[in-house]
Short mmCIF file of C-alpha atoms in Angstrom, two decimals:
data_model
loop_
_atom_site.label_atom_id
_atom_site.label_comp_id
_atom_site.label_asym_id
_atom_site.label_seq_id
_atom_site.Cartn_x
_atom_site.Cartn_y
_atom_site.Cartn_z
CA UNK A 1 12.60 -1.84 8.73
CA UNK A 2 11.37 0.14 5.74
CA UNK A 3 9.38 3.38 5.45
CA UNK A 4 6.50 2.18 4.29
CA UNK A 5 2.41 1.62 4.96
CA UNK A 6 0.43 -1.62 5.18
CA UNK A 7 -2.98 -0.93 4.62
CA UNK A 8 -6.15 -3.27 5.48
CA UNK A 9 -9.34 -1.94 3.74
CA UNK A 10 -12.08 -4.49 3.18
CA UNK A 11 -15.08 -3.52 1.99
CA UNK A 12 -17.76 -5.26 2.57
CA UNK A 13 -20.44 -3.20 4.36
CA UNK A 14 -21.46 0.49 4.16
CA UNK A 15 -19.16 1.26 7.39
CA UNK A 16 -16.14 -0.61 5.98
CA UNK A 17 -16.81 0.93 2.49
CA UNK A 18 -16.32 4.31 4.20
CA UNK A 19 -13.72 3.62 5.14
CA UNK A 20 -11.82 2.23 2.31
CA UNK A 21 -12.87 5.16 0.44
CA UNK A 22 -11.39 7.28 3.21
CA UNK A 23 -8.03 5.71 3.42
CA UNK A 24 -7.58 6.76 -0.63
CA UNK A 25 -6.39 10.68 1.12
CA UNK A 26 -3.65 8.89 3.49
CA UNK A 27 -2.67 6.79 0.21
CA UNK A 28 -1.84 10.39 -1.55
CA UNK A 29 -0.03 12.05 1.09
CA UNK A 30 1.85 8.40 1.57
CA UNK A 31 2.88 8.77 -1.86
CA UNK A 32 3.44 12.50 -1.48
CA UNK A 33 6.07 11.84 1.49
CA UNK A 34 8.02 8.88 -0.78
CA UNK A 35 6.31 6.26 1.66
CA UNK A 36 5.58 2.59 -0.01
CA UNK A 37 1.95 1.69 0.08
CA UNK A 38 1.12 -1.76 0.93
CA UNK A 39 -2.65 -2.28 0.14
CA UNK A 40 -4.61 -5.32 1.08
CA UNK A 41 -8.09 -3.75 -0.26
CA UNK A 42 -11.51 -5.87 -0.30
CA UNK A 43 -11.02 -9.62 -0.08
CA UNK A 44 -7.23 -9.44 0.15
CA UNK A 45 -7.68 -7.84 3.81
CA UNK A 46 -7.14 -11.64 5.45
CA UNK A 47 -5.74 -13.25 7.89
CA UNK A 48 -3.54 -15.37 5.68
CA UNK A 49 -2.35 -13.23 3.47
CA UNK A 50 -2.00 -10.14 6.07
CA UNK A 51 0.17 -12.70 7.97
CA UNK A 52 2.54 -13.32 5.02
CA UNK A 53 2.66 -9.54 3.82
CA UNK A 54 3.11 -8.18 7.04
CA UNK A 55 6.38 -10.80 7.71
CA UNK A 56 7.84 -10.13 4.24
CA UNK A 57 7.45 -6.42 3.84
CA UNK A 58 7.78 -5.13 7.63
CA UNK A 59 6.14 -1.74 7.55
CA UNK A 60 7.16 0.90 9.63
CA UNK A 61 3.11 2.06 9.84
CA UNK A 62 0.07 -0.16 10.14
CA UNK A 63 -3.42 1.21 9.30
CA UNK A 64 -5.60 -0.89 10.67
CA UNK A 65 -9.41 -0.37 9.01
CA UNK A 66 -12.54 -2.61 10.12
CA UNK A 67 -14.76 -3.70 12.78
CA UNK A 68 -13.28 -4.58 16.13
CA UNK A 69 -13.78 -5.33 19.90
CA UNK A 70 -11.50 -5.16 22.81
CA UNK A 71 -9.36 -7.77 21.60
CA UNK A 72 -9.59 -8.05 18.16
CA UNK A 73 -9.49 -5.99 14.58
CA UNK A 74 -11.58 -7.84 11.97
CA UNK A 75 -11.13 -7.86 7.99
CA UNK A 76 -12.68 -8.44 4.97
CA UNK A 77 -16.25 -10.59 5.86
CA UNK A 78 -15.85 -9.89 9.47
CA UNK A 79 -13.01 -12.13 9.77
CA UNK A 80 -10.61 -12.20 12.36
CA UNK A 81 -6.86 -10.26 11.42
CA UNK A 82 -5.78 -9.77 14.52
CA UNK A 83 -6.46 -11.20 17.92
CA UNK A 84 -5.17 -10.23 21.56
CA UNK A 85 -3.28 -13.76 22.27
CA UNK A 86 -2.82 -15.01 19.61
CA UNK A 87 -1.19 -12.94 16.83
CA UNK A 88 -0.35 -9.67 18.19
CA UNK A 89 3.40 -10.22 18.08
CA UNK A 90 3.29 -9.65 13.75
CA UNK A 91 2.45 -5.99 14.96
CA UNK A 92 6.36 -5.69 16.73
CA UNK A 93 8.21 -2.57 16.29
CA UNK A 94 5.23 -1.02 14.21
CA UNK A 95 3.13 1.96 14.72
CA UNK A 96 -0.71 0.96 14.45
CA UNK A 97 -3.47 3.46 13.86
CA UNK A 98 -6.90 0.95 14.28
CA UNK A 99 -9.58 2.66 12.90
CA UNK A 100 -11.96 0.09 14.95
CA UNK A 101 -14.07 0.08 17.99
CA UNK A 102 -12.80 -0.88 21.35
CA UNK A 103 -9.10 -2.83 19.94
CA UNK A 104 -7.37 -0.03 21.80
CA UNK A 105 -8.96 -1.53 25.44
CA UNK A 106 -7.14 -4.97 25.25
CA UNK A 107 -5.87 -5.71 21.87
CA UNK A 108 -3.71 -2.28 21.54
CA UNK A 109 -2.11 -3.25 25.33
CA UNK A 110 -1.56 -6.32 24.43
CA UNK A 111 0.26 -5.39 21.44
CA UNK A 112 2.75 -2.71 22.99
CA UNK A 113 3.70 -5.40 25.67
CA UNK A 114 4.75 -7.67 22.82
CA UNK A 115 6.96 -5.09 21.31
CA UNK A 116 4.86 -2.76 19.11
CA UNK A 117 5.75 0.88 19.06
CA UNK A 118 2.88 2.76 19.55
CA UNK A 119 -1.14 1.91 19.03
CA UNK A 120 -3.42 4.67 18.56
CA UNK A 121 -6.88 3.23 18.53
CA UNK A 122 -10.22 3.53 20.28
CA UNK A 123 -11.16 2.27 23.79
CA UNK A 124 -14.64 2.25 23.59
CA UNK A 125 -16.34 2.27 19.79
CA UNK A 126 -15.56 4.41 16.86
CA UNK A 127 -19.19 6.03 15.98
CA UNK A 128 -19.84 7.33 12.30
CA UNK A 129 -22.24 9.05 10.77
CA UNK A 130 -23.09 8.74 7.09
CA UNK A 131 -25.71 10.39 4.87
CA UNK A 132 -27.50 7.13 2.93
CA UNK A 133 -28.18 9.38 -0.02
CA UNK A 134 -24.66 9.57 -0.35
CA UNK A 135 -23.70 6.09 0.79
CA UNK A 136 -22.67 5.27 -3.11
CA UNK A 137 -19.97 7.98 -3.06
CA UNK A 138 -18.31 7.70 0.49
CA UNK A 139 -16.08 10.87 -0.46
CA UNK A 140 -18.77 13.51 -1.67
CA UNK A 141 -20.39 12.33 1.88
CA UNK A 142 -19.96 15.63 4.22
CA UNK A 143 -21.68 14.10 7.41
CA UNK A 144 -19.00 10.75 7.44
CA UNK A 145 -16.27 14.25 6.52
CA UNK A 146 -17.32 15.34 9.66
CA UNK A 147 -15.50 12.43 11.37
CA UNK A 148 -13.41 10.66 8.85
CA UNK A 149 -11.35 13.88 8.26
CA UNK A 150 -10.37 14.30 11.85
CA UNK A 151 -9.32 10.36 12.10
CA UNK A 152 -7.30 10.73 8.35
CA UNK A 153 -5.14 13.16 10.88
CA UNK A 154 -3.57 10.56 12.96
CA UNK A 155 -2.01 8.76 9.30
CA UNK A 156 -1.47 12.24 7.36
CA UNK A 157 0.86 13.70 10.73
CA UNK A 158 2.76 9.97 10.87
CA UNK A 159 3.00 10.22 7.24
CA UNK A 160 4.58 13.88 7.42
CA UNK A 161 7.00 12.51 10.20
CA UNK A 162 5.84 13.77 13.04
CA UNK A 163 5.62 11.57 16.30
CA UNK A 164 2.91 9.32 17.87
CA UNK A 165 1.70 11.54 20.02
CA UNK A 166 1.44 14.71 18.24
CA UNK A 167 0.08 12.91 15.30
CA UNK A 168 -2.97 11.76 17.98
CA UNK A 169 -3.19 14.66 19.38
CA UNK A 170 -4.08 16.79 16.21
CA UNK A 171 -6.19 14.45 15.14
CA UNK A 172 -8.09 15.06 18.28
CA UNK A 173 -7.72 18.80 17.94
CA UNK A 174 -9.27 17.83 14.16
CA UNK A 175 -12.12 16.48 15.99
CA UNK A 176 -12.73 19.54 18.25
CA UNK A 177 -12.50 21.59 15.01
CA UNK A 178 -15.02 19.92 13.74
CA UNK A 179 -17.70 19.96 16.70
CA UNK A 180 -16.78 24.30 16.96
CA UNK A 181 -17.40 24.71 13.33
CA UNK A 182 -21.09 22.79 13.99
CA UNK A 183 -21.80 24.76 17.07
CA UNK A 184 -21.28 27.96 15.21
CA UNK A 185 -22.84 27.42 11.95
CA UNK A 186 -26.05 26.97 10.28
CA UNK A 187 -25.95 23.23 9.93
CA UNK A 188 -28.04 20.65 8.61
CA UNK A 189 -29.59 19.06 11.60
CA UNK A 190 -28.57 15.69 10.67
CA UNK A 191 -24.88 17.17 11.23
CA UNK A 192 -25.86 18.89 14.78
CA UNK A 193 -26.38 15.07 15.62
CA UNK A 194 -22.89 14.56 14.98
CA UNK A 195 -22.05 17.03 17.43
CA UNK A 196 -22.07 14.20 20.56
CA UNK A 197 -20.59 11.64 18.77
CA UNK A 198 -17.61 13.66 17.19
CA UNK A 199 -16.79 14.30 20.95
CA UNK A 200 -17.28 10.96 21.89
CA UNK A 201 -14.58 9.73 19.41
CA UNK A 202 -12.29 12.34 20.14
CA UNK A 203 -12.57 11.73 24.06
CA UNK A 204 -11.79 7.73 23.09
CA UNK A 205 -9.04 8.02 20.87
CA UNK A 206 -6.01 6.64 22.81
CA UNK A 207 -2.22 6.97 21.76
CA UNK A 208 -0.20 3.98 23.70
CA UNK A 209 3.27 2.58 23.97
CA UNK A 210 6.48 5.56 22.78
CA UNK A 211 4.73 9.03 22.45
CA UNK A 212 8.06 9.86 20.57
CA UNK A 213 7.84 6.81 18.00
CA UNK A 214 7.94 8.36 14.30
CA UNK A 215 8.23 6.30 10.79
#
């Protein structure tokens, strides 16, 4: 297997945009730690073409980056990547970080019993905040910070080698950083309405399969 990334990061709503915006800081500190990047960004994030990357490369780590439900990540246009069922098995001997609501219920189960390593995910859905002044630069955007920082964790901790379960468990230590620092400060009050949804995605982030599985 090699040390490397395969990214999905469509594009093609606000939420997804985000996102792919986002996943440019774990594409540094990849690059930073001598990890290969495998990027399908906007349209390439398919179902074909994740397919045939996915078999030929083999990543070690699988970031995961769309909308979801309990059994299924979507890509680019909504369509399906990955399905509880049907093509779970291409995740095998991986480490998956789905940023996506509700995969981790079903679809992250599903996929440790059919080999993978470890699924960090979401059992119920991923909520984010945005500011729609900023919604044209994603990464000057301090209310989506507020939770997109804390989720970058889970990556940036694989990334530096650590283990499944530390990685998910700073990243939820990220998130209760987060919610302090808005408790305690003189905040917008668009950000204090953050405050129950940054718990609410800390308190549904999951880590399952080997809590020892690294890179």
């Amino acid at each position: 297997m090699n040390k490397s990334l395969l990214l999905t990061r469509p594009n093609h709503d606000p939420l997804t945009n985000y996102l792919y915006y986002w996943c440019e800081k774990v594409i540094q500190q990849a690059r930073k730690s001598r990890v290969k990047v495998i990027d399908l960004d906007k349209k390439r994030a398919n179902r074909k073409e994740f397919t045939s990357v996915i078999r030929k490369t083999n990543p070690s780590l699988v970031s995961l980056n769309g909308h979801g439900d309990d059994k299924t990540v979507t890509g680019f246009n909504n369509k399906v990547l990955i399905k509880a069922g049907v093509n779970e098995q291409l995740l095998a001997e991986k480490i998956v970080y789905a940023l996506a609501c509700r995969s981790a219920k079903a679809l992250g189960p599903s996929s440790i019993k059919n080999g993978t390593k470890a699924y960090i995910g979401y059992d119920d859905d991923f909520v984010l905040m945005y500011d729609e002044n900023k919604i044209t630069r994603p990464l000057e955007d301090k209310t989506a910070e507020l939770f997109l920082e804390p989720s970058n964790i889970v990556l940036i901790s694989l990334l530096k080698g650590n283990d499944a379960k530390t990685s998910h468990l700073r990243s939820k230590e990220g998130f209760k950083r987060k919610y302090r620092a808005l408790m305690t400060t003189e905040s917008p009050q668009v950000d204090k309405e953050a405050l129950p949804w940054l718990w609410w995605d800390m308190n549904h982030q999951v880590c399952l399969g080997d809590q020892n599985a690294q890179i």
